């Protein structure tokens, strides 16, 4: 069964600090991995898309890494802002177009 | 350019009723997927439509059905509603499936409450 596990479930950080979110998956055959930001009650918004051959990809203050050998990915948020408070969801897509979602990590940034 | 639009945004139904949710994909996109997201959980894949055909389906009962029209818009139908069907229903569109590099755009979702 394809699974995507995210950790931590939630975290609280102070504005200006950095944090790293983890995503481990067992999806096979792997096509690509995506990180999404979802504000409460809103639809997810794409942050990064990473294919098998990509190790790192940045989008502003968001940097995602991928280790396809160990089937692990991380999302690093640099110099956090209050607007970063949201749920961050890891999505892994298999070659047969199936999406597997993690449960998300809820990030709360406090002033 | 409008993104993915969904309607209605909120609705309340009683157990046993039927509901239809609608989705218009981003302009130029031909692939539409539907997801169910319970409160505090990640989205669960329901099914995907491409060129008016259901291409993939998740672990949802036959009460969940859908359709894609020639203009690529889509409907999600749920029959015999259960309390557990209460959730945010998300529609997402993309171009030519979910090939590597194709961005998937999500709508804002339809909140369904079953009482």
PDB file of N, CA and C in Angstrom, chain A residues 1 9 31-32 34 36 38 40-46 49 51 87 89 91 93-104, chain B residues 33 35 37 40-45 48 55-57 59 88 90 96-109 111:
ATOM      1  N   UNK A   1       0.841  -1.188   0.000  1.00  0.00           N
ATOM      2  CA  UNK A   1       0.000   0.000   0.000  1.00  0.00           C
ATOM      3  C   UNK A   1       0.883   1.247   0.000  1.00  0.00           C
ATOM      4  N   UNK A   9       3.626  16.281  13.327  1.00  0.00           N
ATOM      5  CA  UNK A   9       2.211  16.526  13.027  1.00  0.00           C
ATOM      6  C   UNK A   9       1.928  18.022  13.080  1.00  0.00           C
ATOM      7  N   UNK A  31       7.030   8.741  -9.463  1.00  0.00           N
ATOM      8  CA  UNK A  31       7.123   9.681 -10.573  1.00  0.00           C
ATOM      9  C   UNK A  31       7.639  11.026 -10.097  1.00  0.00           C
ATOM     10  N   UNK A  32       6.940  11.644  -9.172  1.00  0.00           N
ATOM     11  CA  UNK A  32       7.400  12.918  -8.645  1.00  0.00           C
ATOM     12  C   UNK A  32       6.785  13.184  -7.280  1.00  0.00           C
ATOM     13  N   UNK A  34       5.593  16.367  -4.542  1.00  0.00           N
ATOM     14  CA  UNK A  34       5.182  17.775  -4.489  1.00  0.00           C
ATOM     15  C   UNK A  34       4.892  18.197  -3.054  1.00  0.00           C
ATOM     16  N   UNK A  36       2.772  21.108  -0.919  1.00  0.00           N
ATOM     17  CA  UNK A  36       1.697  22.084  -1.036  1.00  0.00           C
ATOM     18  C   UNK A  36       1.527  22.807   0.287  1.00  0.00           C
ATOM     19  N   UNK A  38      -1.417  24.691   2.469  1.00  0.00           N
ATOM     20  CA  UNK A  38      -2.866  24.818   2.530  1.00  0.00           C
ATOM     21  C   UNK A  38      -3.273  25.671   3.722  1.00  0.00           C
ATOM     22  N   UNK A  40      -6.046  27.338   6.169  1.00  0.00           N
ATOM     23  CA  UNK A  40      -7.260  26.754   6.739  1.00  0.00           C
ATOM     24  C   UNK A  40      -8.468  27.083   5.873  1.00  0.00           C
ATOM     25  N   UNK A  41      -9.198  26.039   5.480  1.00  0.00           N
ATOM     26  CA  UNK A  41     -10.414  26.224   4.709  1.00  0.00           C
ATOM     27  C   UNK A  41     -10.205  26.600   3.257  1.00  0.00           C
ATOM     28  N   UNK A  42      -8.972  26.552   2.784  1.00  0.00           N
ATOM     29  CA  UNK A  42      -8.675  26.907   1.394  1.00  0.00           C
ATOM     30  C   UNK A  42      -8.110  25.701   0.654  1.00  0.00           C
ATOM     31  N   UNK A  43      -8.037  25.808  -0.665  1.00  0.00           N
ATOM     32  CA  UNK A  43      -7.436  24.737  -1.432  1.00  0.00           C
ATOM     33  C   UNK A  43      -5.921  24.789  -1.360  1.00  0.00           C
ATOM     34  N   UNK A  44      -5.237  23.655  -1.526  1.00  0.00           N
ATOM     35  CA  UNK A  44      -3.768  23.629  -1.480  1.00  0.00           C
ATOM     36  C   UNK A  44      -3.156  24.411  -2.637  1.00  0.00           C
ATOM     37  N   UNK A  45      -2.004  25.004  -2.368  1.00  0.00           N
ATOM     38  CA  UNK A  45      -1.274  25.758  -3.378  1.00  0.00           C
ATOM     39  C   UNK A  45       0.101  25.124  -3.541  1.00  0.00           C
ATOM     40  N   UNK A  46       0.501  24.912  -4.782  1.00  0.00           N
ATOM     41  CA  UNK A  46       1.763  24.225  -5.051  1.00  0.00           C
ATOM     42  C   UNK A  46       2.964  25.070  -4.644  1.00  0.00           C
ATOM     43  N   UNK A  49       7.799  21.047  -7.101  1.00  0.00           N
ATOM     44  CA  UNK A  49       7.625  19.753  -7.767  1.00  0.00           C
ATOM     45  C   UNK A  49       9.014  19.173  -7.969  1.00  0.00           C
ATOM     46  N   UNK A  51      11.243  15.746  -9.349  1.00  0.00           N
ATOM     47  CA  UNK A  51      11.294  14.461 -10.016  1.00  0.00           C
ATOM     48  C   UNK A  51      12.419  13.623  -9.439  1.00  0.00           C
ATOM     49  N   UNK A  87      -1.027  24.541   6.818  1.00  0.00           N
ATOM     50  CA  UNK A  87      -0.722  23.120   6.789  1.00  0.00           C
ATOM     51  C   UNK A  87       0.113  22.848   5.545  1.00  0.00           C
ATOM     52  N   UNK A  89       1.516  20.001   3.024  1.00  0.00           N
ATOM     53  CA  UNK A  89       1.173  18.643   2.630  1.00  0.00           C
ATOM     54  C   UNK A  89       2.160  18.112   1.607  1.00  0.00           C
ATOM     55  N   UNK A  91       2.869  15.348  -1.240  1.00  0.00           N
ATOM     56  CA  UNK A  91       2.097  14.519  -2.165  1.00  0.00           C
ATOM     57  C   UNK A  91       3.076  13.758  -3.060  1.00  0.00           C
ATOM     58  N   UNK A  93       3.411  11.172  -6.318  1.00  0.00           N
ATOM     59  CA  UNK A  93       2.676  10.687  -7.483  1.00  0.00           C
ATOM     60  C   UNK A  93       3.416   9.520  -8.103  1.00  0.00           C
ATOM     61  N   UNK A  94       2.667   8.460  -8.375  1.00  0.00           N
ATOM     62  CA  UNK A  94       3.263   7.276  -8.982  1.00  0.00           C
ATOM     63  C   UNK A  94       3.158   7.352 -10.504  1.00  0.00           C
ATOM     64  N   UNK A  95       3.842   6.481 -11.167  1.00  0.00           N
ATOM     65  CA  UNK A  95       3.854   6.482 -12.633  1.00  0.00           C
ATOM     66  C   UNK A  95       2.486   6.209 -13.248  1.00  0.00           C
ATOM     67  N   UNK A  96       1.594   5.595 -12.484  1.00  0.00           N
ATOM     68  CA  UNK A  96       0.248   5.322 -13.004  1.00  0.00           C
ATOM     69  C   UNK A  96      -0.746   6.392 -12.543  1.00  0.00           C
ATOM     70  N   UNK A  97      -0.226   7.596 -12.289  1.00  0.00           N
ATOM     71  CA  UNK A  97      -1.040   8.795 -12.037  1.00  0.00           C
ATOM     72  C   UNK A  97      -1.756   8.805 -10.695  1.00  0.00           C
ATOM     73  N   UNK A  98      -1.434   7.899  -9.793  1.00  0.00           N
ATOM     74  CA  UNK A  98      -2.100   7.908  -8.504  1.00  0.00           C
ATOM     75  C   UNK A  98      -1.398   8.859  -7.552  1.00  0.00           C
ATOM     76  N   UNK A  99      -2.190   9.648  -6.840  1.00  0.00           N
ATOM     77  CA  UNK A  99      -1.654  10.577  -5.856  1.00  0.00           C
ATOM     78  C   UNK A  99      -1.802   9.998  -4.457  1.00  0.00           C
ATOM     79  N   UNK A 100      -0.764  10.110  -3.685  1.00  0.00           N
ATOM     80  CA  UNK A 100      -0.817   9.723  -2.275  1.00  0.00           C
ATOM     81  C   UNK A 100      -0.469  10.950  -1.447  1.00  0.00           C
ATOM     82  N   UNK A 101      -1.371  11.323  -0.541  1.00  0.00           N
ATOM     83  CA  UNK A 101      -1.189  12.521   0.267  1.00  0.00           C
ATOM     84  C   UNK A 101      -0.730  12.165   1.672  1.00  0.00           C
ATOM     85  N   UNK A 102       0.146  12.967   2.211  1.00  0.00           N
ATOM     86  CA  UNK A 102       0.425  12.887   3.627  1.00  0.00           C
ATOM     87  C   UNK A 102      -0.680  13.604   4.387  1.00  0.00           C
ATOM     88  N   UNK A 103      -0.698  13.421   5.696  1.00  0.00           N
ATOM     89  CA  UNK A 103      -1.731  14.058   6.519  1.00  0.00           C
ATOM     90  C   UNK A 103      -1.431  15.520   6.769  1.00  0.00           C
ATOM     91  N   UNK A 104      -0.202  15.928   6.439  1.00  0.00           N
ATOM     92  CA  UNK A 104       0.154  17.329   6.593  1.00  0.00           C
ATOM     93  C   UNK A 104       0.830  17.642   7.913  1.00  0.00           C
TER      94      UNK A 104
ATOM     95  N   UNK B  33      -9.255  15.987 -11.210  1.00  0.00           N
ATOM     96  CA  UNK B  33      -9.251  14.993 -10.145  1.00  0.00           C
ATOM     97  C   UNK B  33     -10.087  15.515  -8.985  1.00  0.00           C
ATOM     98  N   UNK B  35     -10.967  15.055  -4.709  1.00  0.00           N
ATOM     99  CA  UNK B  35     -10.401  14.598  -3.445  1.00  0.00           C
ATOM    100  C   UNK B  35     -11.377  14.912  -2.317  1.00  0.00           C
ATOM    101  N   UNK B  37     -11.365  15.674   1.754  1.00  0.00           N
ATOM    102  CA  UNK B  37     -10.478  16.015   2.859  1.00  0.00           C
ATOM    103  C   UNK B  37     -11.295  16.199   4.128  1.00  0.00           C
ATOM    104  N   UNK B  40      -8.753  18.129   9.508  1.00  0.00           N
ATOM    105  CA  UNK B  40      -7.498  17.765  10.145  1.00  0.00           C
ATOM    106  C   UNK B  40      -6.728  16.665   9.461  1.00  0.00           C
ATOM    107  N   UNK B  41      -7.187  16.240   8.299  1.00  0.00           N
ATOM    108  CA  UNK B  41      -6.500  15.175   7.568  1.00  0.00           C
ATOM    109  C   UNK B  41      -6.092  15.646   6.177  1.00  0.00           C
ATOM    110  N   UNK B  42      -5.207  14.875   5.566  1.00  0.00           N
ATOM    111  CA  UNK B  42      -4.827  15.177   4.194  1.00  0.00           C
ATOM    112  C   UNK B  42      -5.903  14.722   3.229  1.00  0.00           C
ATOM    113  N   UNK B  43      -5.893  15.252   2.018  1.00  0.00           N
ATOM    114  CA  UNK B  43      -6.889  14.862   1.015  1.00  0.00           C
ATOM    115  C   UNK B  43      -6.747  13.388   0.634  1.00  0.00           C
ATOM    116  N   UNK B  44      -7.873  12.782   0.326  1.00  0.00           N
ATOM    117  CA  UNK B  44      -7.907  11.398  -0.151  1.00  0.00           C
ATOM    118  C   UNK B  44      -8.407  11.411  -1.597  1.00  0.00           C
ATOM    119  N   UNK B  45      -7.688  10.715  -2.458  1.00  0.00           N
ATOM    120  CA  UNK B  45      -8.002  10.688  -3.889  1.00  0.00           C
ATOM    121  C   UNK B  45      -9.281   9.906  -4.137  1.00  0.00           C
ATOM    122  N   UNK B  48     -10.031  10.367 -11.033  1.00  0.00           N
ATOM    123  CA  UNK B  48      -9.477  11.308 -11.990  1.00  0.00           C
ATOM    124  C   UNK B  48     -10.136  11.102 -13.346  1.00  0.00           C
ATOM    125  N   UNK B  55     -10.113   7.690 -15.380  1.00  0.00           N
ATOM    126  CA  UNK B  55      -8.838   7.012 -15.647  1.00  0.00           C
ATOM    127  C   UNK B  55      -8.309   6.281 -14.417  1.00  0.00           C
ATOM    128  N   UNK B  56      -8.533   6.870 -13.244  1.00  0.00           N
ATOM    129  CA  UNK B  56      -8.069   6.251 -12.013  1.00  0.00           C
ATOM    130  C   UNK B  56      -9.134   6.449 -10.945  1.00  0.00           C
ATOM    131  N   UNK B  57      -9.165   5.537  -9.992  1.00  0.00           N
ATOM    132  CA  UNK B  57     -10.134   5.639  -8.919  1.00  0.00           C
ATOM    133  C   UNK B  57      -9.486   5.221  -7.612  1.00  0.00           C
ATOM    134  N   UNK B  59     -10.045   4.449  -3.257  1.00  0.00           N
ATOM    135  CA  UNK B  59     -10.845   3.489  -2.498  1.00  0.00           C
ATOM    136  C   UNK B  59     -12.127   4.122  -1.978  1.00  0.00           C
ATOM    137  N   UNK B  88     -14.415  18.502   3.175  1.00  0.00           N
ATOM    138  CA  UNK B  88     -14.103  19.463   2.114  1.00  0.00           C
ATOM    139  C   UNK B  88     -13.789  18.658   0.862  1.00  0.00           C
ATOM    140  N   UNK B  90     -12.302  18.696  -2.752  1.00  0.00           N
ATOM    141  CA  UNK B  90     -11.399  19.494  -3.571  1.00  0.00           C
ATOM    142  C   UNK B  90     -11.362  18.959  -4.995  1.00  0.00           C
ATOM    143  N   UNK B  96      -2.833  17.200 -19.303  1.00  0.00           N
ATOM    144  CA  UNK B  96      -2.347  15.900 -19.768  1.00  0.00           C
ATOM    145  C   UNK B  96      -1.895  15.016 -18.622  1.00  0.00           C
ATOM    146  N   UNK B  97      -2.777  14.832 -17.676  1.00  0.00           N
ATOM    147  CA  UNK B  97      -2.496  13.924 -16.578  1.00  0.00           C
ATOM    148  C   UNK B  97      -1.566  14.530 -15.555  1.00  0.00           C
ATOM    149  N   UNK B  98      -0.775  13.673 -14.952  1.00  0.00           N
ATOM    150  CA  UNK B  98       0.063  14.117 -13.843  1.00  0.00           C
ATOM    151  C   UNK B  98       1.528  13.835 -14.151  1.00  0.00           C
ATOM    152  N   UNK B  99       1.896  14.071 -15.397  1.00  0.00           N
ATOM    153  CA  UNK B  99       3.276  13.828 -15.798  1.00  0.00           C
ATOM    154  C   UNK B  99       4.224  14.699 -14.988  1.00  0.00           C
ATOM    155  N   UNK B 100       5.432  14.259 -14.900  1.00  0.00           N
ATOM    156  CA  UNK B 100       6.427  15.001 -14.142  1.00  0.00           C
ATOM    157  C   UNK B 100       6.492  16.444 -14.614  1.00  0.00           C
ATOM    158  N   UNK B 101       6.435  17.359 -13.668  1.00  0.00           N
ATOM    159  CA  UNK B 101       6.559  18.765 -13.996  1.00  0.00           C
ATOM    160  C   UNK B 101       5.241  19.480 -14.208  1.00  0.00           C
ATOM    161  N   UNK B 102       4.153  18.735 -14.420  1.00  0.00           N
ATOM    162  CA  UNK B 102       2.874  19.406 -14.620  1.00  0.00           C
ATOM    163  C   UNK B 102       2.314  19.867 -13.283  1.00  0.00           C
ATOM    164  N   UNK B 103       2.097  21.160 -13.162  1.00  0.00           N
ATOM    165  CA  UNK B 103       1.558  21.686 -11.919  1.00  0.00           C
ATOM    166  C   UNK B 103       0.096  21.324 -11.799  1.00  0.00           C
ATOM    167  N   UNK B 104      -0.299  20.939 -10.614  1.00  0.00           N
ATOM    168  CA  UNK B 104      -1.697  20.638 -10.322  1.00  0.00           C
ATOM    169  C   UNK B 104      -2.261  21.835  -9.573  1.00  0.00           C
ATOM    170  N   UNK B 105      -3.346  22.359 -10.060  1.00  0.00           N
ATOM    171  CA  UNK B 105      -3.982  23.507  -9.432  1.00  0.00           C
ATOM    172  C   UNK B 105      -5.263  23.045  -8.736  1.00  0.00           C
ATOM    173  N   UNK B 106      -5.403  23.455  -7.484  1.00  0.00           N
ATOM    174  CA  UNK B 106      -6.579  23.085  -6.713  1.00  0.00           C
ATOM    175  C   UNK B 106      -7.574  24.240  -6.657  1.00  0.00           C
ATOM    176  N   UNK B 107      -8.846  23.873  -6.603  1.00  0.00           N
ATOM    177  CA  UNK B 107      -9.871  24.853  -6.316  1.00  0.00           C
ATOM    178  C   UNK B 107      -9.951  25.103  -4.827  1.00  0.00           C
ATOM    179  N   UNK B 108     -10.840  25.996  -4.420  1.00  0.00           N
ATOM    180  CA  UNK B 108     -10.984  26.328  -3.012  1.00  0.00           C
ATOM    181  C   UNK B 108     -11.838  25.309  -2.272  1.00  0.00           C
ATOM    182  N   UNK B 109     -12.485  24.428  -3.008  1.00  0.00           N
ATOM    183  CA  UNK B 109     -13.223  23.344  -2.377  1.00  0.00           C
ATOM    184  C   UNK B 109     -14.687  23.646  -2.123  1.00  0.00           C
ATOM    185  N   UNK B 111     -17.465  22.747   0.796  1.00  0.00           N
ATOM    186  CA  UNK B 111     -17.660  22.203   2.137  1.00  0.00           C
ATOM    187  C   UNK B 111     -19.027  21.536   2.191  1.00  0.00           C
TER     188      UNK B 111
END
